[in-house]
Coordinates of C-alpha atoms in Angstrom, one line a residue:
M114 CA -76.4 -1.1 0.9
L115 CA -77.2 -4.6 2.1
G116 CA -76.8 -3.9 5.8
P117 CA -80.3 -2.7 6.7
E118 CA -82.0 -5.5 4.8
V119 CA -79.8 -8.2 6.2
S120 CA -80.4 -6.8 9.6
A121 CA -84.1 -7.1 9.1
Q122 CA -83.8 -10.7 7.9
L123 CA -81.6 -11.7 10.9
R124 CA -83.5 -9.6 13.4
Q125 CA -80.1 -8.5 14.6
P126 CA -78.3 -5.1 14.3
V127 CA -75.8 -5.0 11.5
V128 CA -72.9 -2.5 11.8
V129 CA -70.9 -1.9 8.6
E130 CA -67.2 -0.8 9.1
N131 CA -65.0 0.2 6.1
K132 CA -61.4 -1.0 6.5
P133 CA -59.6 0.1 3.4
G134 CA -55.8 -0.3 2.9
A135 CA -53.2 -2.6 1.4
G136 CA -55.4 -3.5 -1.5
G137 CA -58.1 -4.9 0.7
S138 CA -55.7 -7.0 2.8
L139 CA -56.2 -5.0 6.0
G140 CA -59.9 -5.6 6.3
T141 CA -59.6 -9.1 5.1
T142 CA -57.0 -10.0 7.7
L143 CA -59.2 -8.6 10.4
I144 CA -62.0 -11.0 9.4
A145 CA -59.6 -13.9 9.4
R146 CA -58.5 -13.1 12.9
A147 CA -62.0 -12.5 14.3
K148 CA -64.0 -14.9 16.5
N149 CA -65.7 -17.5 14.4
D150 CA -69.2 -17.1 16.0
G151 CA -70.8 -15.5 12.9
Y152 CA -71.0 -12.0 14.4
T153 CA -68.0 -10.7 12.4
I154 CA -68.1 -11.3 8.6
G155 CA -66.7 -9.5 5.7
V156 CA -66.5 -9.0 1.9
A157 CA -64.4 -11.2 -0.3
G158 CA -63.6 -10.2 -3.9
S159 CA -61.7 -11.0 -7.0
A160 CA -58.8 -9.0 -5.8
T161 CA -58.5 -10.2 -2.2
F162 CA -59.4 -13.9 -2.9
G163 CA -58.2 -14.2 -6.5
V164 CA -55.4 -11.9 -7.6
N165 CA -53.7 -11.0 -4.3
P166 CA -53.1 -14.7 -3.2
A167 CA -51.8 -15.4 -6.7
M168 CA -49.5 -12.4 -6.7
Q169 CA -48.2 -12.3 -3.1
N170 CA -46.5 -15.0 -1.1
N171 CA -46.4 -13.0 2.1
L172 CA -50.1 -12.1 2.6
P173 CA -51.2 -11.9 6.2
Y174 CA -54.1 -14.2 5.4
A175 CA -54.9 -17.3 3.3
V176 CA -58.1 -18.2 1.5
A177 CA -58.2 -21.3 3.8
D178 CA -58.7 -18.9 6.8
F179 CA -62.3 -18.3 5.8
S180 CA -65.6 -20.0 5.6
P181 CA -67.6 -19.0 2.5
I182 CA -71.1 -17.6 2.9
I183 CA -72.4 -16.5 -0.5
K184 CA -71.4 -15.0 -3.8
L185 CA -73.4 -11.8 -4.3
A186 CA -72.7 -10.1 -7.6
S187 CA -70.2 -9.7 -10.4
T188 CA -69.5 -7.3 -13.3
S189 CA -67.6 -7.4 -16.5
N190 CA -64.1 -6.1 -17.2
V191 CA -64.7 -3.9 -20.2
L192 CA -62.2 -3.2 -23.1
V193 CA -62.4 0.5 -23.6
V194 CA -60.5 2.9 -25.9
P195 CA -60.5 6.7 -26.1
A196 CA -63.4 8.1 -28.1
Q197 CA -61.0 9.5 -30.7
S198 CA -59.3 6.1 -31.2
K199 CA -59.3 4.8 -34.8
V200 CA -60.0 1.3 -33.6
A201 CA -63.7 0.7 -34.3
N202 CA -64.3 -2.8 -32.9
A203 CA -62.8 -5.7 -31.0
Q204 CA -61.5 -7.4 -34.2
E205 CA -59.7 -4.3 -35.2
F206 CA -58.3 -4.0 -31.7
L207 CA -56.8 -7.5 -31.8
A208 CA -55.2 -6.8 -35.2
S209 CA -53.8 -3.5 -33.8
L210 CA -52.5 -5.3 -30.7
K211 CA -50.6 -7.8 -32.9
S212 CA -48.9 -4.8 -34.6
G213 CA -47.2 -3.9 -31.3
A214 CA -46.5 -0.6 -29.5
L215 CA -49.9 -0.3 -27.8
R216 CA -50.0 1.1 -24.2
Y217 CA -52.7 0.4 -21.6
N218 CA -53.1 1.5 -18.0
S219 CA -54.6 0.2 -14.7
L220 CA -54.5 1.0 -11.0
G221 CA -51.3 -0.9 -10.4
N222 CA -49.2 -3.9 -11.1
G223 CA -51.1 -7.1 -10.4
T224 CA -54.7 -5.7 -10.5
T225 CA -57.4 -7.5 -12.4
A226 CA -57.3 -4.8 -15.0
H227 CA -53.5 -5.3 -15.5
L228 CA -53.8 -9.0 -15.7
A229 CA -56.9 -8.9 -18.0
G230 CA -54.7 -7.0 -20.5
A231 CA -52.0 -9.6 -20.1
L232 CA -54.5 -12.4 -20.8
V233 CA -55.7 -10.9 -24.0
A234 CA -52.2 -10.0 -25.2
R235 CA -51.1 -13.6 -24.4
Q236 CA -53.9 -15.1 -26.5
A237 CA -53.2 -12.7 -29.4
N238 CA -49.5 -13.7 -29.3
A239 CA -48.8 -10.0 -28.8
T240 CA -47.4 -7.7 -26.2
A241 CA -48.6 -4.4 -24.8
D242 CA -46.9 -1.9 -22.5
H243 CA -48.6 -1.7 -19.1
I244 CA -48.6 1.8 -17.4
P245 CA -49.6 1.6 -13.7
Y246 CA -51.3 4.5 -12.0
K247 CA -51.9 4.9 -8.3
N248 CA -54.9 7.3 -8.6
A249 CA -58.2 6.4 -10.3
G250 CA -58.8 10.0 -11.5
E251 CA -55.4 10.3 -13.2
M252 CA -55.8 6.9 -14.7
I253 CA -59.2 7.7 -16.3
T254 CA -58.0 11.1 -17.4
A255 CA -55.0 9.6 -19.2
L256 CA -57.2 7.1 -20.9
V257 CA -59.8 9.7 -22.0
S258 CA -57.1 12.0 -23.3
A259 CA -55.5 9.1 -25.3
Q260 CA -52.2 9.1 -23.4
V261 CA -52.7 5.4 -23.5
D262 CA -54.4 3.3 -26.2
F263 CA -56.8 1.1 -24.2
A264 CA -57.7 -0.3 -20.8
F265 CA -59.7 -3.0 -19.2
Q266 CA -61.8 -1.7 -16.4
P267 CA -64.7 -2.9 -14.3
L268 CA -67.9 -1.7 -15.9
P269 CA -69.1 0.5 -13.0
A270 CA -65.8 2.4 -13.1
V271 CA -66.2 3.5 -16.7
L272 CA -69.9 3.4 -17.3
S273 CA -70.4 7.2 -17.0
Q274 CA -67.6 7.8 -19.5
I275 CA -69.1 5.3 -21.9
R276 CA -72.5 6.9 -21.5
G277 CA -71.0 10.4 -22.0
G278 CA -69.1 9.5 -25.1
K279 CA -65.6 10.0 -23.7
L280 CA -64.7 6.3 -23.9
R281 CA -65.8 3.7 -26.4
A282 CA -66.3 0.1 -25.3
L283 CA -65.2 -2.7 -27.7
G284 CA -66.1 -5.8 -25.7
V285 CA -66.7 -7.3 -22.3
S286 CA -65.4 -10.3 -20.3
N287 CA -68.9 -11.6 -19.4
T288 CA -70.6 -14.0 -21.8
T289 CA -74.0 -12.3 -21.3
P290 CA -74.8 -8.6 -21.4
P291 CA -75.6 -6.7 -18.2
K292 CA -79.3 -7.4 -17.4
A293 CA -80.5 -4.0 -16.6
L294 CA -78.6 -1.6 -18.8
S295 CA -80.7 -0.3 -21.8
E296 CA -77.4 0.7 -23.5
A297 CA -75.9 -2.8 -23.2
A298 CA -75.3 -2.8 -27.0
L299 CA -72.8 0.1 -26.4
L300 CA -70.5 -2.3 -24.6
G301 CA -69.6 -4.5 -27.6
P302 CA -69.6 -8.3 -27.8
A303 CA -68.4 -10.9 -25.3
L304 CA -64.7 -11.2 -26.2
A305 CA -65.2 -15.0 -26.1
T306 CA -67.1 -14.7 -29.3
I307 CA -64.0 -13.4 -31.2
G308 CA -61.7 -16.1 -29.8
V309 CA -60.5 -14.8 -26.5
K310 CA -60.7 -17.8 -24.2
D311 CA -61.4 -17.8 -20.5
F312 CA -61.9 -14.1 -20.4
E313 CA -65.2 -14.5 -18.5
K314 CA -63.1 -15.7 -15.6
A315 CA -61.6 -12.2 -15.4
N316 CA -64.9 -10.8 -14.2
V317 CA -64.9 -8.7 -11.1
W318 CA -67.0 -10.3 -8.3
F319 CA -67.7 -10.0 -4.6
G320 CA -69.3 -12.2 -1.9
M321 CA -69.4 -12.7 1.9
V322 CA -67.1 -14.8 4.1
A323 CA -66.7 -15.6 7.8
P324 CA -63.7 -16.7 9.8
K325 CA -62.8 -20.4 9.4
G326 CA -64.7 -22.7 11.7
T327 CA -67.9 -20.7 11.8
P328 CA -70.7 -23.2 12.6
R329 CA -72.5 -24.6 9.5
D330 CA -75.9 -23.6 10.8
V331 CA -74.7 -20.0 11.2
L332 CA -73.3 -20.0 7.7
Q333 CA -76.6 -21.3 6.3
A334 CA -78.6 -18.6 8.2
L335 CA -76.3 -15.9 6.8
N336 CA -76.6 -17.3 3.3
R337 CA -80.4 -17.2 3.5
A338 CA -80.3 -13.6 4.8
F339 CA -78.1 -12.3 2.1
A340 CA -80.0 -14.2 -0.6
A341 CA -83.2 -12.7 0.6
A342 CA -81.8 -9.2 0.7
L343 CA -80.7 -9.5 -2.9
T344 CA -84.4 -10.1 -4.0
K345 CA -85.4 -6.6 -2.8
P346 CA -86.2 -4.3 -5.7
E347 CA -84.4 -1.3 -4.3
I348 CA -81.2 -3.3 -3.8
Q349 CA -81.5 -4.9 -7.3
D350 CA -82.1 -1.4 -8.8
K351 CA -78.9 0.0 -7.3
L352 CA -76.7 -3.0 -8.3
L353 CA -78.1 -3.6 -11.7
G354 CA -78.2 0.1 -12.6
S355 CA -74.5 0.4 -11.8
G356 CA -73.6 -2.4 -14.2
Y357 CA -73.5 -5.3 -11.7
D358 CA -75.2 -8.7 -12.3
I359 CA -76.7 -10.4 -9.2
D360 CA -75.8 -14.0 -9.0
P361 CA -78.6 -16.6 -8.6
P362 CA -78.9 -17.8 -5.0
A363 CA -76.3 -20.5 -4.4
S364 CA -74.9 -22.5 -1.4
A365 CA -71.8 -21.7 0.5
E366 CA -70.3 -24.8 -1.0
A367 CA -70.8 -23.5 -4.5
F368 CA -69.1 -20.3 -3.6
E369 CA -66.2 -22.2 -2.1
Q370 CA -65.7 -24.1 -5.3
F371 CA -65.9 -20.9 -7.3
V372 CA -63.2 -19.3 -5.2
A373 CA -60.9 -22.3 -5.7
D374 CA -61.4 -22.1 -9.5
Q375 CA -60.7 -18.4 -9.4
R376 CA -57.5 -18.9 -7.5
N377 CA -56.3 -21.5 -10.0
F378 CA -57.1 -19.1 -12.9
W379 CA -55.2 -16.2 -11.5
V380 CA -52.2 -18.2 -10.4
D381 CA -51.8 -19.5 -13.9
L382 CA -52.3 -16.0 -15.4
V383 CA -49.8 -14.4 -13.0
R384 CA -47.3 -17.1 -13.9
V385 CA -47.4 -16.6 -17.6
S386 CA -47.7 -12.8 -17.4
G387 CA -44.6 -12.4 -15.3
A388 CA -46.4 -9.9 -13.1
R389 CA -44.8 -9.2 -9.7
A390 CA -46.2 -7.6 -6.6
E391 CA -45.0 -4.0 -6.0

């Protein structure tokens, strides 16, 4: 999405390569090992730079192996229940959670969705059974068909089901509603407003990084190029229409501090949740 516009800003060709695998660790490791001349950069996210380092002691990379460029966008984790659920709002959900025996699912142990559930249960002095799935389609099907009671999912992953009436949203992690969604009221309140602390830190986010030691002037040029790309209406329409919020332009240093804060948050949550890498 951003490649052609960044290419125009830099007056350099931009080739995008998808390197999935190992929860994002494969592609992230390739960036860490690349030459630090600014010609090889990559995407950092809440999983690869927040949850994975907190969960796994044997990652093939460390956050310190990278030079931050810019934070691009973020989206809420949304508390959703099946449409047929008797739980009508976030307050009723918390009361139901305290009664015990609720089940929720995610795409695996140690994902942001798993740990978001652990965070809310912890603050409610309650427990909930976590059911991990390895396939997104099966996970959503189980949720829609009420095989589980609730889930926390990134907004873009469940927006179509919310719009279609198959899932009902009860609340969001972000403290402000998505900027471009006319149906933002369907998502429920910020859970912070009903006493769930720090849940906004469980947002899903992504940004750009380069290998450690990339020259400062190169990082600044890349920062400016991505910031300019995010101002283009066609890019904003795609991101905002999918449920993402575009972050205000900020420096590489601000992104570096954000990543450090995120790591501390997830390390603490992993510790108290007892989650373990599979």
